Short mmCIF file of C-alpha atoms in Angstrom, two decimals:
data_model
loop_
_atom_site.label_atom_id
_atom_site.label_comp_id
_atom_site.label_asym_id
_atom_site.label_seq_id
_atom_site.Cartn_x
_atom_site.Cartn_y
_atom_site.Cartn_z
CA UNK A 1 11.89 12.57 -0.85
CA UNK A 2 10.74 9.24 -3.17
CA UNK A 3 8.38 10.08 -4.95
CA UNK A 4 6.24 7.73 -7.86
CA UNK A 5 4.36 9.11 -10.57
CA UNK A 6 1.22 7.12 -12.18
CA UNK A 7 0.36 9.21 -15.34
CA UNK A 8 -2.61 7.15 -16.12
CA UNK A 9 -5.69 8.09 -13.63
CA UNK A 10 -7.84 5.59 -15.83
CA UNK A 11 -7.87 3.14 -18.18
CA UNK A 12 -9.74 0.33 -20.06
CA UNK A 13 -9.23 -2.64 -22.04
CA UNK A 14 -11.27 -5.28 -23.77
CA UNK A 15 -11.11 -8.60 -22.25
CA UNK A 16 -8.41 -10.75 -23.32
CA UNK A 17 -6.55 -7.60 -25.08
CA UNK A 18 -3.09 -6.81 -23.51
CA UNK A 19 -2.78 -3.57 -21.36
CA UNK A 20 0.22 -1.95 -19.93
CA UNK A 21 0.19 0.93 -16.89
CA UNK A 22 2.90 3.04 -16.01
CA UNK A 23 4.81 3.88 -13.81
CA UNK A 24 8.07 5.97 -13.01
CA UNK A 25 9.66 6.82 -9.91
CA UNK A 26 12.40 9.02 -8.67
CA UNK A 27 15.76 8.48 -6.03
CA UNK A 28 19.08 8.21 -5.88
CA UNK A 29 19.56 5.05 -4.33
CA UNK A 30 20.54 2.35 -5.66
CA UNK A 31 19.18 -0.59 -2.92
CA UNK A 32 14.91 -0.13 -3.66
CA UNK A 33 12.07 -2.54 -4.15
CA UNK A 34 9.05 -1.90 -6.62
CA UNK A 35 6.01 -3.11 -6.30
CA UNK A 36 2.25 -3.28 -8.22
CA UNK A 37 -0.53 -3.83 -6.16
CA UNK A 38 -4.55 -4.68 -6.92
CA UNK A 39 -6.98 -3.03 -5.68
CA UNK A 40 -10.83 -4.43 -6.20
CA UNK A 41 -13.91 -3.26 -5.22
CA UNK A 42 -13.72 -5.17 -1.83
CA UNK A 43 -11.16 -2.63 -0.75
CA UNK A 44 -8.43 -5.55 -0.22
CA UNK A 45 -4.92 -4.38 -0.89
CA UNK A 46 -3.50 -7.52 -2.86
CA UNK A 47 0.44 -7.53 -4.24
CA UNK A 48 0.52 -8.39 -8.00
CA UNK A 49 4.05 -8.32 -8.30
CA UNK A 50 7.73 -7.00 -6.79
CA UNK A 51 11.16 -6.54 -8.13
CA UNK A 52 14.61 -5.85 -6.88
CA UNK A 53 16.40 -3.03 -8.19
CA UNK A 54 19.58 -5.09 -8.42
CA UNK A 55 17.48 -7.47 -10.52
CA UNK A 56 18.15 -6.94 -14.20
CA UNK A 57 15.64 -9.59 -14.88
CA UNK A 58 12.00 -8.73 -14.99
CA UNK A 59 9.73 -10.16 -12.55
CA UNK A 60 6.74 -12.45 -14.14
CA UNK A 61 3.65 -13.50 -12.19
CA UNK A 62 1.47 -15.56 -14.69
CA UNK A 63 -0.55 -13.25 -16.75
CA UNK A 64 1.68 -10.26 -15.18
CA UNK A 65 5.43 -8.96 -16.39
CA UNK A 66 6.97 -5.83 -15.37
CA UNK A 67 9.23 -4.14 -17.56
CA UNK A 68 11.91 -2.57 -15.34
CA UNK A 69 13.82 0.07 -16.80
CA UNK A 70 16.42 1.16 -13.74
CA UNK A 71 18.36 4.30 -15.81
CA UNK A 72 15.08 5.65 -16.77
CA UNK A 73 13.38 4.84 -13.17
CA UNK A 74 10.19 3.37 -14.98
CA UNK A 75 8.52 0.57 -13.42
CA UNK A 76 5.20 -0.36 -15.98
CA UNK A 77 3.02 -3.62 -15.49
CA UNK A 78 1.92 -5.45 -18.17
CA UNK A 79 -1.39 -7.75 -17.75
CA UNK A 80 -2.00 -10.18 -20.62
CA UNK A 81 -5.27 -11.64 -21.31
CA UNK A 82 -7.30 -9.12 -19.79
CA UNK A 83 -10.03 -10.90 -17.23
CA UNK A 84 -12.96 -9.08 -16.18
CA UNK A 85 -11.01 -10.24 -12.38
CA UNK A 86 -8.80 -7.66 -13.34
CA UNK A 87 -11.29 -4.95 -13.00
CA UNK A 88 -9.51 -2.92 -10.13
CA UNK A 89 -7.49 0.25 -8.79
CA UNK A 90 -3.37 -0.55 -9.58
CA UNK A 91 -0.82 0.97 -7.61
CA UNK A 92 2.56 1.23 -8.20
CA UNK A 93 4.73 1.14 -4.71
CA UNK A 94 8.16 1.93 -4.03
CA UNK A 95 10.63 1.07 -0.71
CA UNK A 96 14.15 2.08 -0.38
CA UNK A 97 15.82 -0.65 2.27
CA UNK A 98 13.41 -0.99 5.30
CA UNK A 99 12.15 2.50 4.88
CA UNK A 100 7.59 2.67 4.78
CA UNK A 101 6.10 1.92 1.27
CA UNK A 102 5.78 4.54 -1.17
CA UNK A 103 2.50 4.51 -3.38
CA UNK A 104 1.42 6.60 -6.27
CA UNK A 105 -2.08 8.14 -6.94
CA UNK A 106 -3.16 4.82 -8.97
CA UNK A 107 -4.34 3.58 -11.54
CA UNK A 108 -8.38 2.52 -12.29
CA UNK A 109 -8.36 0.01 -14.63
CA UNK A 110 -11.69 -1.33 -16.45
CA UNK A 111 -11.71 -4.54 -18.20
CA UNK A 112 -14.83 -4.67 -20.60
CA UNK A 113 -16.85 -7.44 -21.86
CA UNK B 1 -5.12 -17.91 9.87
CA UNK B 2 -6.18 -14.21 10.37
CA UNK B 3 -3.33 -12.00 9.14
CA UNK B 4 -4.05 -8.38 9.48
CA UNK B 5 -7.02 -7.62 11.15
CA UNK B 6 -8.60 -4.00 11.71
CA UNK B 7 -11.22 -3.17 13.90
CA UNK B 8 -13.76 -1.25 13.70
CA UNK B 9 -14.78 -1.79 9.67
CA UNK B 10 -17.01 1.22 10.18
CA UNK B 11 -17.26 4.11 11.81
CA UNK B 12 -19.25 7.49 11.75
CA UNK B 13 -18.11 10.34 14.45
CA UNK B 14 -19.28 13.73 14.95
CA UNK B 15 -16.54 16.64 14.95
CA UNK B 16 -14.41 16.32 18.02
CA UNK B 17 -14.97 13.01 19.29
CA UNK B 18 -12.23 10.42 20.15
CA UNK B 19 -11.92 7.28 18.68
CA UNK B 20 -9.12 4.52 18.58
CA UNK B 21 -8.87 2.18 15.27
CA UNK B 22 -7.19 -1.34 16.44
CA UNK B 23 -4.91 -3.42 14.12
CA UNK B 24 -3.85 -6.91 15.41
CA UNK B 25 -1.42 -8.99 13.13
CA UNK B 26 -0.58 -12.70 14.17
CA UNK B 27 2.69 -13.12 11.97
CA UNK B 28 5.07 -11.93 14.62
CA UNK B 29 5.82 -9.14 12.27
CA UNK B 30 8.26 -6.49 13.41
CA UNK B 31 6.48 -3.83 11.34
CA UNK B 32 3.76 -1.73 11.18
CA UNK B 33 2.05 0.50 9.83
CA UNK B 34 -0.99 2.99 9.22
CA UNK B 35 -1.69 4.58 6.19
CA UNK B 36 -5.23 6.61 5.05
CA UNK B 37 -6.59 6.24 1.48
CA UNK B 38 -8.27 9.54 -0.11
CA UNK B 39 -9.99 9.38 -3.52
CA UNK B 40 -7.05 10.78 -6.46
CA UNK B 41 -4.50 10.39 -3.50
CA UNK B 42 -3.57 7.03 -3.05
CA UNK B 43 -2.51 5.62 0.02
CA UNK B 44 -0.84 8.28 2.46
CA UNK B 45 1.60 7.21 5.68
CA UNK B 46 0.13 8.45 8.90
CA UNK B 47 2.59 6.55 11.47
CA UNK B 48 4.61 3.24 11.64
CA UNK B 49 6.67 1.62 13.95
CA UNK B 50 9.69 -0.64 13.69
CA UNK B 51 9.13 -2.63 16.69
CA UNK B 52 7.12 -2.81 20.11
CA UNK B 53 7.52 0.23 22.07
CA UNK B 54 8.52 2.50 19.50
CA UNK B 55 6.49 4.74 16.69
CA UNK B 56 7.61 7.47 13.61
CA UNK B 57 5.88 9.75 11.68
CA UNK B 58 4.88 9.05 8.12
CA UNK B 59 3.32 11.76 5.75
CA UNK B 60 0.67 13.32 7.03
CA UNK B 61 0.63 12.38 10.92
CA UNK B 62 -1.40 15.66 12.07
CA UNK B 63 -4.15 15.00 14.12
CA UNK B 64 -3.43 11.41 14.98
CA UNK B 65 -1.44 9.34 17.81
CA UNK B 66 -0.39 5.94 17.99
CA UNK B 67 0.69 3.54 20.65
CA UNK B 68 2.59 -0.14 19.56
CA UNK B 69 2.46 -1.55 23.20
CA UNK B 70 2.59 -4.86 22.30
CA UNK B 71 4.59 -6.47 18.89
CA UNK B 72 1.04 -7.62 17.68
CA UNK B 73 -0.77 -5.14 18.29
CA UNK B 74 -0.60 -1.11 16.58
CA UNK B 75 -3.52 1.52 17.49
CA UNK B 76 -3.97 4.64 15.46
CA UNK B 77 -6.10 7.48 17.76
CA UNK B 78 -8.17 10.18 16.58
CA UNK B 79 -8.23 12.92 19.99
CA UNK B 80 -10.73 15.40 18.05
CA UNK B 81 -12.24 13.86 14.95
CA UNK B 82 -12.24 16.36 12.40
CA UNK B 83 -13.71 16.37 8.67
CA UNK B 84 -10.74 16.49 6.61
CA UNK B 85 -10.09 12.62 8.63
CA UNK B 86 -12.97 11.22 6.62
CA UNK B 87 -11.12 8.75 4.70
CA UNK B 88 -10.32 4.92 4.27
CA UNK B 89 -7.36 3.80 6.98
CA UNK B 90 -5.14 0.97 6.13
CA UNK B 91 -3.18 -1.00 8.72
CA UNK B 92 -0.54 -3.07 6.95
CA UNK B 93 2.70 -5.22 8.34
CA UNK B 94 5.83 -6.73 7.31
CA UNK B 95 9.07 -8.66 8.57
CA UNK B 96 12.56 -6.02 9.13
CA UNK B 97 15.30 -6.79 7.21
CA UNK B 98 15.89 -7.36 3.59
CA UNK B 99 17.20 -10.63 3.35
CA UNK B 100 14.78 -12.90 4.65
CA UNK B 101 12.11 -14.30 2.71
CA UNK B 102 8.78 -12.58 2.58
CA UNK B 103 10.74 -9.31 3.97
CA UNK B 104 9.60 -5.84 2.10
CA UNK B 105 6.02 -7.55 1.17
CA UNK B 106 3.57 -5.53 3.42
CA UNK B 107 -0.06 -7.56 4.41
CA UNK B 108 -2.89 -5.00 4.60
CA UNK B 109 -5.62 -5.20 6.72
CA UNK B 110 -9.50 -4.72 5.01
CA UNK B 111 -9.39 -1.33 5.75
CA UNK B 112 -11.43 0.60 7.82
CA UNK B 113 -13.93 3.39 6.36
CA UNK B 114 -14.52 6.32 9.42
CA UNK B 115 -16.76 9.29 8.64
CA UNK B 116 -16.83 12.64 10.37
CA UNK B 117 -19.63 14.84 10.16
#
């Protein structure tokens, strides 16, 4: 079975400081799709970013980069200039082919003032 | 515009009633699915289904039914509400296939927060 590992229950950064969460994840396939998404306090499940296994490049979104490492199965997110928007539960979500979504336990992240 | 959209938003039940959650999604997705947040657990697969008229187990399935009668439409039922079902439920949906545009991204409803005493 997939399975993805967030080792990081919580974590906090100053505002406008860089922060990085990981992630790693374990199968055999080689077709998969990884994927960070936000949680806030509204409860609203919002996707931050995805990337293609077959992708060597890794995926930017703005102030979010992943760095995708595919022989050691880590997937981490990187959020630059911390925003007190930020503020929020980040899960790390992993899909082999059309196969259901596989999330992790998250990831709360505090952005302080 | 609507998306994903879950009904009720709230719910409180007493142990062993019935109740039937409701998730509507207007992007003529072929997928669907249910999934139940628990604090320190992240989001857990109940059911999905890969097209009208059919349904699969996810995760942890036990003590829940679903029905995907029509391609918009996906219903998650509780027959005897128990307290370990206290949790957050998700309905989320998505195109099939890999290749087209948008496929693999999964839309989430708000969520819908059920209680049982």
């Amino acid at each position: 079975a997939q399975t993805v590992t967030q080792s990081q229950p919580e974590m906090s950064v100053q505002e406008a400081e860089t922060v990085t969460l990981s992630c790693t994840y374990d199968t055999s396939e080689n077709n998969y799709y990884l994927f960070w998404y936000k949680q806030p306090p509204s409860r609203q499940m919002i996707l931050v970013i995805r990337q293609e296994a077959y992708k060597q490049q890794n995926a930017t979104e703005n102030r979010f980069s992943v760095n995708f490492q595919k022989a050691a199965k880590s997937f981490s997110l990187k959020i630059s200039d911390s925003q007190l928007g930020d503020t929020a539960m980040y899960f790390c979500a992993f899909m082999i082919g059309n196969t259901p979504l596989v999330f992790g336990k998250g990831t709360r992240l505090s952005v302080i003032a | 515009n609507a998306g994903v959209t879950q009904t009720p938003k709230f719910r409180v039940l007493k142990t062993g009633q019935s109740m039937t959650l409701l998730c509507a999604q207007d992007m003529n997705h072929e997928y669907m699915y249910w999934y139940r947040q628990d604090p320190g657990m992240g989001l857990r697969l109940i059911h999905y289904s890969v097209g009208e008229g059919t349904t699969a187990k996810g995760e942890v399935p036990d003590g829940y039914n679903v029905s995907r009668l029509k391609k918009q439409n996906f219903l998650l039922g509780l027959e005897s509400a128990a307290p370990s079902q206290t949790s957050v439920y998700f309905c989320a949906s998505s195109y099939a296939g890999t290749g087209r545009s948008g496929a693999n991204v999964l839309t989430f409803g708000a969520g819908s927060r059920l209680t049982v005493l």
